[in-house]
């Protein structure tokens, strides 16, 4: 059962703005606008990543890159205390990796459901998978999001700009 998410804090919003900047970098590089930031339990940015699907392959999601980084560089306890901030809610592939590696909370700017609605608005091709809330895929993980207001509108506009260029 999905529970009510905790409200986003000022710290959350600061890291989500960073994710938005990384998503903009991805868009400028010709890729889908997604960006993520891995933050330690004491609020230190450990690693950042942006989408590189067009550069590498369909598995080059920033969340997956950061989960791999965490697996290689952090102890199990450090992973559990780390928070993964991301511009969009994890897809099932990234959520499964997150759960298997045992990274802590997920904070996202836009939900998978919102993304699906935006892609439909843009006339983008349907995804080859079902997007599910991460809570349906990962056991015992704290999830916060989506954001509201200007930040949410900014990521929506990045998504619409990408799909206007690539799917039209």
Coordinates of N, CA and C in Angstrom, one line a residue:
X1 N 0.8 -1.2 0.0 CA 0.0 0.0 0.0 C 0.9 1.2 0.0
X2 N 0.5 2.2 -0.8 CA 1.3 3.5 -0.9 C 0.9 4.4 0.3
X3 N 1.9 5.0 0.9 CA 1.6 5.9 2.0 C 1.8 7.3 1.5
X4 N 1.2 8.3 2.3 CA 1.4 9.7 2.0 C 2.9 10.0 2.1
X5 N 3.4 10.7 1.1 CA 4.8 11.1 1.2 C 5.0 12.2 2.1
X6 N 6.2 12.3 2.7 CA 6.6 13.4 3.5 C 6.8 14.6 2.6
X7 N 6.5 15.8 3.1 CA 6.7 17.0 2.3 C 8.2 17.2 2.0
X8 N 8.5 17.8 0.9 CA 9.9 18.1 0.5 C 10.4 19.2 1.4
X9 N 11.7 19.1 1.8 CA 12.4 20.1 2.6 C 13.1 21.1 1.7
X10 N 13.6 22.1 2.3 CA 14.5 23.1 1.5 C 15.7 22.4 1.0
X11 N 16.3 21.5 1.8 CA 17.5 20.7 1.3 C 17.1 19.8 0.1
X12 N 15.9 19.2 0.2 CA 15.4 18.4 -0.9 C 15.4 19.3 -2.2
X13 N 14.7 20.4 -2.0 CA 14.6 21.3 -3.2 C 15.9 21.8 -3.8
X14 N 16.9 22.0 -2.9 CA 18.2 22.4 -3.4 C 18.8 21.3 -4.3
X15 N 18.7 20.1 -3.8 CA 19.3 18.9 -4.6 C 18.5 18.7 -5.8
X16 N 17.1 18.9 -5.8 CA 16.3 18.7 -7.0 C 16.6 19.8 -8.0
X17 N 17.0 21.0 -7.6 CA 17.4 22.0 -8.5 C 18.7 21.6 -9.3
X18 N 19.6 20.9 -8.5 CA 20.8 20.4 -9.1 C 20.4 19.3 -10.2
X19 N 19.5 18.4 -9.8 CA 19.0 17.4 -10.8 C 18.4 18.1 -12.0
X20 N 17.7 19.2 -11.9 CA 17.1 19.9 -13.0 C 18.3 20.4 -13.9
X21 N 19.3 21.0 -13.3 CA 20.5 21.5 -14.1 C 21.1 20.3 -14.9
X22 N 21.2 19.1 -14.2 CA 21.8 18.0 -14.9 C 20.9 17.5 -16.1
X23 N 19.6 17.6 -15.8 CA 18.6 17.3 -16.9 C 18.7 18.2 -18.1
X24 N 18.9 19.5 -17.8 CA 19.1 20.5 -18.8 C 20.4 20.2 -19.6
X25 N 21.5 19.8 -18.9 CA 22.7 19.4 -19.6 C 22.5 18.2 -20.5
X26 N 21.7 17.2 -20.1 CA 21.4 16.1 -20.9 C 20.7 16.5 -22.2
X27 N 19.7 17.4 -22.0 CA 18.9 17.9 -23.1 C 19.8 18.6 -24.1
X28 N 20.7 19.5 -23.6 CA 21.6 20.2 -24.5 C 22.6 19.3 -25.2
X29 N 22.8 18.1 -24.6 CA 23.7 17.1 -25.3 C 22.9 16.2 -26.2
X30 N 21.6 16.5 -26.4 CA 20.8 15.7 -27.3 C 20.1 14.5 -26.7
X31 N 20.1 14.4 -25.4 CA 19.6 13.3 -24.7 C 18.3 13.6 -23.9
X32 N 17.6 12.6 -23.5 CA 16.4 12.8 -22.7 C 16.8 13.5 -21.4
X33 N 16.0 14.5 -20.9 CA 16.4 15.3 -19.8 C 16.1 14.7 -18.4
X34 N 17.1 13.9 -18.0 CA 17.1 13.3 -16.7 C 18.4 13.5 -16.0
X35 N 18.4 13.9 -14.7 CA 19.6 14.0 -14.0 C 19.4 13.6 -12.5
X36 N 20.5 13.1 -11.9 CA 20.4 12.6 -10.5 C 21.6 13.0 -9.7
X37 N 21.4 13.0 -8.4 CA 22.5 13.4 -7.5 C 22.4 12.4 -6.3
X38 N 23.5 11.8 -5.9 CA 23.6 10.9 -4.7 C 24.2 11.7 -3.6
X39 N 23.6 11.8 -2.5 CA 24.0 12.6 -1.3 C 24.1 11.7 -0.1
X40 N 25.2 12.0 0.6 CA 25.5 11.2 1.8 C 24.6 11.5 2.9
X41 N 24.6 10.7 4.0 CA 23.8 10.9 5.2 C 24.1 12.3 5.8
X42 N 25.3 12.8 5.6 CA 25.6 14.2 6.2 C 25.5 15.3 5.2
X43 N 24.7 15.0 4.1 CA 24.3 16.0 3.1 C 25.5 16.4 2.2
X44 N 26.4 15.6 2.0 CA 27.5 15.8 1.0 C 27.2 15.2 -0.3
X45 N 27.3 15.9 -1.4 CA 27.1 15.4 -2.7 C 28.3 14.4 -3.0
X46 N 27.9 13.2 -3.2 CA 28.9 12.1 -3.5 C 29.2 11.9 -5.0
X47 N 28.1 12.0 -5.8 CA 28.3 11.7 -7.2 C 27.0 12.3 -7.9
X48 N 27.2 12.7 -9.2 CA 26.1 13.2 -10.0 C 26.2 12.4 -11.4
X49 N 25.0 12.4 -12.0 CA 25.0 11.8 -13.3 C 23.8 12.4 -14.1
X50 N 23.9 12.3 -15.4 CA 22.8 12.7 -16.3 C 22.6 11.6 -17.3
X51 N 21.4 11.7 -17.9 CA 21.0 10.6 -18.9 C 22.0 10.6 -20.0
X52 N 22.4 9.4 -20.4 CA 23.3 9.2 -21.5 C 22.8 8.1 -22.5
X53 N 21.5 8.0 -22.6 CA 20.9 6.9 -23.4 C 21.3 7.1 -24.9
X54 N 21.3 8.3 -25.4 CA 21.7 8.5 -26.8 C 23.2 8.3 -27.0
X55 N 24.0 8.6 -26.0 CA 25.5 8.5 -26.1 C 25.9 7.0 -25.9
X56 N 25.2 6.2 -25.1 CA 25.7 4.9 -24.8 C 24.7 3.8 -25.2
X57 N 23.6 3.7 -24.4 CA 22.6 2.7 -24.7 C 21.4 3.0 -23.9
X58 N 20.3 2.2 -24.1 CA 19.0 2.5 -23.4 C 19.1 2.2 -21.8
X59 N 20.2 1.6 -21.4 CA 20.4 1.4 -20.0 C 21.2 2.5 -19.3
X60 N 21.6 3.5 -19.9 CA 22.4 4.6 -19.4 C 21.6 5.6 -18.6
X61 N 20.8 5.2 -17.7 CA 20.0 6.1 -16.9 C 20.9 6.6 -15.7
X62 N 20.7 7.9 -15.3 CA 21.6 8.4 -14.3 C 21.4 7.7 -12.9
X63 N 20.1 7.3 -12.6 CA 19.9 6.6 -11.3 C 20.7 5.3 -11.3
X64 N 20.7 4.6 -12.4 CA 21.4 3.3 -12.5 C 22.9 3.5 -12.3
X65 N 23.4 4.6 -13.0 CA 24.9 4.9 -12.8 C 25.2 5.2 -11.4
X66 N 24.4 6.0 -10.7 CA 24.7 6.3 -9.3 C 24.5 5.1 -8.4
X67 N 23.6 4.2 -8.6 CA 23.5 3.0 -7.8 C 24.7 2.1 -8.0
X68 N 25.2 2.0 -9.2 CA 26.4 1.3 -9.5 C 27.6 1.9 -8.8
X69 N 27.7 3.3 -8.8 CA 28.7 4.0 -8.1 C 28.7 3.7 -6.6
X70 N 27.5 3.7 -6.1 CA 27.3 3.4 -4.6 C 27.7 2.0 -4.3
X71 N 27.4 1.1 -5.1 CA 27.8 -0.3 -4.9 C 29.3 -0.5 -4.9
X72 N 30.0 0.3 -5.7 CA 31.5 0.2 -5.8 C 32.2 1.0 -4.8
X73 N 31.6 2.0 -4.2 CA 32.3 3.0 -3.4 C 31.8 3.2 -2.0
X74 N 30.7 2.6 -1.7 CA 30.1 2.9 -0.3 C 29.9 1.5 0.4
X75 N 30.0 1.6 1.7 CA 29.7 0.4 2.5 C 28.1 0.3 2.5
X76 N 27.7 -0.9 2.9 CA 26.2 -1.1 3.0 C 25.6 -0.1 3.9
X77 N 26.2 0.3 5.0 CA 25.6 1.3 5.9 C 25.6 2.7 5.3
X78 N 26.7 3.0 4.6 CA 26.7 4.3 3.9 C 25.7 4.4 2.8
X79 N 25.5 3.3 2.1 CA 24.4 3.3 1.0 C 23.0 3.5 1.6
X80 N 22.8 2.8 2.8 CA 21.5 2.9 3.4 C 21.2 4.4 3.9
X81 N 22.2 5.1 4.3 CA 22.1 6.5 4.7 C 22.1 7.5 3.6
X82 N 22.5 7.1 2.4 CA 22.5 8.0 1.3 C 21.1 8.2 0.7
X83 N 20.9 9.4 0.1 CA 19.7 9.7 -0.6 C 20.0 9.9 -2.0
X84 N 19.1 9.3 -2.9 CA 19.2 9.5 -4.3 C 18.1 10.5 -4.8
X85 N 18.6 11.7 -5.2 CA 17.7 12.7 -5.7 C 17.7 12.6 -7.2
X86 N 16.5 12.7 -7.8 CA 16.4 12.5 -9.3 C 15.3 13.4 -9.9
X87 N 15.5 13.7 -11.1 CA 14.5 14.6 -11.8 C 13.2 13.9 -12.1
X88 N 13.3 12.6 -12.2 CA 12.1 11.8 -12.5 C 12.1 10.5 -11.7
X89 N 10.9 10.1 -11.2 CA 10.8 8.8 -10.5 C 11.5 7.7 -11.2
X90 N 12.1 6.8 -10.5 CA 12.8 5.7 -11.1 C 11.9 4.8 -12.0
X91 N 12.5 4.4 -13.1 CA 11.8 3.4 -13.9 C 12.0 2.0 -13.1
X92 N 11.3 1.0 -13.6 CA 11.4 -0.3 -12.9 C 12.8 -0.8 -12.8
X93 N 13.6 -0.6 -13.9 CA 15.0 -1.1 -13.9 C 15.8 -0.4 -12.9
X94 N 15.7 0.9 -12.8 CA 16.5 1.7 -11.8 C 16.0 1.4 -10.4
X95 N 14.7 1.2 -10.2 CA 14.1 0.9 -8.9 C 14.6 -0.4 -8.4
X96 N 14.7 -1.4 -9.3 CA 15.1 -2.7 -8.9 C 16.6 -2.7 -8.4
X97 N 17.4 -2.0 -9.2 CA 18.8 -1.8 -8.9 C 19.0 -1.1 -7.5
X98 N 18.2 -0.1 -7.3 CA 18.3 0.7 -6.1 C 17.9 -0.2 -4.9
X99 N 16.9 -1.0 -5.0 CA 16.5 -1.9 -4.0 C 17.6 -3.0 -3.7
X100 N 18.1 -3.6 -4.8 CA 19.1 -4.7 -4.6 C 20.4 -4.2 -3.9
X101 N 20.8 -3.0 -4.2 CA 22.0 -2.4 -3.7 C 21.8 -1.8 -2.3
X102 N 20.6 -1.5 -2.0 CA 20.3 -1.0 -0.6 C 20.6 0.5 -0.4
X103 N 20.3 1.3 -1.4 CA 20.5 2.7 -1.3 C 19.3 3.2 -0.5
X104 N 19.5 4.3 0.3 CA 18.4 4.9 1.1 C 17.3 5.6 0.4
X105 N 16.8 6.7 0.9 CA 15.6 7.3 0.4 C 15.8 7.8 -1.1
X106 N 14.7 7.9 -1.8 CA 14.5 8.4 -3.1 C 13.7 9.7 -3.0
X107 N 14.2 10.7 -3.6 CA 13.5 12.0 -3.7 C 13.4 12.4 -5.2
X108 N 12.2 12.5 -5.7 CA 12.1 12.8 -7.1 C 11.3 14.1 -7.4
X109 N 11.7 14.7 -8.5 CA 11.0 15.9 -8.9 C 9.7 15.7 -9.6
X110 N 9.6 14.7 -10.5 CA 8.3 14.4 -11.2 C 8.1 12.9 -11.1
X111 N 6.8 12.5 -11.0 CA 6.5 11.1 -10.9 C 6.4 10.4 -12.3
X112 N 6.5 9.1 -12.3 CA 6.4 8.4 -13.5 C 5.0 8.6 -14.2
X113 N 4.0 8.7 -13.4 CA 2.7 9.0 -13.9 C 2.6 10.3 -14.6
X114 N 3.2 11.3 -14.0 CA 3.3 12.6 -14.6 C 4.0 12.6 -15.9
X115 N 5.2 11.9 -16.0 CA 5.9 11.7 -17.2 C 5.1 11.1 -18.3
X116 N 4.4 10.0 -17.9 CA 3.5 9.4 -18.9 C 2.5 10.4 -19.5
X117 N 1.9 11.2 -18.7 CA 0.9 12.2 -19.1 C 1.6 13.2 -20.1
X118 N 2.8 13.6 -19.7 CA 3.5 14.6 -20.5 C 3.9 14.0 -21.9
X119 N 4.3 12.8 -21.9 CA 4.7 12.1 -23.1 C 3.5 11.9 -24.1
X120 N 2.4 11.6 -23.5 CA 1.1 11.5 -24.3 C 0.8 12.9 -24.8
X121 N 0.9 13.9 -24.0 CA 0.6 15.3 -24.5 C 1.5 15.6 -25.7
X122 N 2.8 15.2 -25.7 CA 3.8 15.5 -26.7 C 3.6 14.6 -27.9
X123 N 2.8 13.6 -27.8 CA 2.6 12.6 -28.9 C 3.8 11.7 -29.1
X124 N 4.6 11.5 -28.0 CA 5.8 10.6 -28.0 C 5.3 9.2 -28.1
X125 N 6.2 8.3 -28.7 CA 5.9 6.9 -28.7 C 5.8 6.3 -27.3
X126 N 4.9 5.3 -27.2 CA 4.7 4.7 -25.9 C 6.0 3.9 -25.5
X127 N 6.3 3.9 -24.2 CA 7.4 3.2 -23.6 C 7.2 1.7 -23.7
X128 N 8.3 0.9 -23.8 CA 8.1 -0.5 -23.9 C 7.9 -1.2 -22.6
X129 N 7.8 -0.4 -21.5 CA 7.6 -1.0 -20.2 C 6.4 -0.3 -19.5
X130 N 6.0 -0.8 -18.4 CA 5.0 -0.1 -17.5 C 5.8 0.7 -16.5
X131 N 5.4 1.9 -16.3 CA 6.0 2.7 -15.2 C 5.1 2.5 -13.9
X132 N 5.8 2.1 -12.8 CA 5.1 1.8 -11.6 C 5.6 2.7 -10.5
X133 N 4.9 3.0 -9.5 CA 5.4 3.7 -8.4 C 6.6 2.9 -7.7
X134 N 7.7 3.6 -7.4 CA 8.8 2.8 -6.9 C 8.4 2.0 -5.6
X135 N 7.5 2.5 -4.8 CA 7.1 1.8 -3.6 C 6.5 0.4 -3.9
X136 N 6.0 0.2 -5.2 CA 5.5 -1.1 -5.6 C 6.6 -2.1 -5.9
X137 N 7.8 -1.5 -6.1 CA 9.0 -2.4 -6.5 C 10.0 -2.5 -5.4
X138 N 10.2 -1.6 -4.6 CA 11.2 -1.6 -3.5 C 10.5 -1.7 -2.2
X139 N 11.0 -2.6 -1.4 CA 10.5 -2.8 0.0 C 11.2 -1.9 0.9
X140 N 10.5 -1.3 1.8 CA 11.0 -0.5 2.9 C 12.0 0.7 2.5
X141 N 11.6 1.5 1.5 CA 12.3 2.6 1.1 C 11.5 3.9 1.3
X142 N 12.1 4.9 1.8 CA 11.4 6.2 2.0 C 11.4 6.9 0.6
X143 N 10.3 7.3 0.2 CA 10.1 8.0 -1.1 C 9.4 9.4 -0.9
X144 N 10.0 10.4 -1.5 CA 9.4 11.7 -1.4 C 9.3 12.3 -2.8
X145 N 8.2 12.9 -3.1 CA 8.0 13.6 -4.4 C 6.6 13.3 -4.8
X146 N 6.1 13.9 -5.8 CA 6.8 14.9 -6.7 C 6.8 16.3 -6.1
X147 N 7.6 17.1 -6.7 CA 7.7 18.6 -6.3 C 6.4 19.2 -6.9
X148 N 6.3 20.5 -6.6 CA 5.1 21.2 -7.1 C 5.7 22.6 -7.6
X149 N 4.8 23.3 -8.3 CA 5.1 24.6 -8.7 C 6.2 24.7 -9.8
X150 N 7.0 25.8 -9.7 CA 8.0 26.1 -10.7 C 8.9 25.0 -11.1
X151 N 9.5 24.3 -10.1 CA 10.4 23.2 -10.4 C 9.7 22.1 -11.2
X152 N 8.5 21.7 -10.9 CA 7.8 20.7 -11.6 C 7.5 21.2 -13.0
X153 N 7.1 22.4 -13.2 CA 6.9 23.0 -14.5 C 8.1 23.0 -15.3
X154 N 9.3 23.3 -14.7 CA 10.5 23.3 -15.5 C 10.9 22.0 -16.0
X155 N 10.8 20.9 -15.2 CA 11.1 19.6 -15.7 C 10.1 19.1 -16.8
X156 N 8.8 19.5 -16.6 CA 7.8 19.2 -17.7 C 8.2 19.9 -19.0
X157 N 8.6 21.1 -18.9 CA 9.0 21.8 -20.2 C 10.2 21.2 -20.8
X158 N 11.2 20.7 -20.0 CA 12.4 20.1 -20.6 C 11.9 18.8 -21.3
X159 N 11.0 18.0 -20.7 CA 10.5 16.8 -21.4 C 9.8 17.1 -22.7
X160 N 8.9 18.1 -22.6 CA 8.2 18.5 -23.8 C 9.1 19.0 -24.9
X161 N 10.1 19.8 -24.6 CA 11.1 20.3 -25.6 C 11.9 19.1 -26.2
X162 N 12.3 18.1 -25.4 CA 13.0 17.0 -26.0 C 12.1 16.3 -27.0
X163 N 10.9 16.0 -26.6 CA 10.0 15.2 -27.5 C 9.5 15.9 -28.6
X164 N 9.4 17.3 -28.5 CA 9.1 18.1 -29.7 C 10.2 18.0 -30.8
X165 N 11.4 17.9 -30.3 CA 12.6 17.8 -31.3 C 12.7 16.4 -31.9
X166 N 12.4 15.3 -31.0 CA 12.8 14.0 -31.4 C 11.7 13.1 -31.9
X167 N 10.5 13.4 -31.6 CA 9.4 12.5 -31.9 C 8.4 13.1 -32.9
X168 N 8.7 14.4 -33.3 CA 7.7 15.0 -34.2 C 8.0 14.8 -35.6

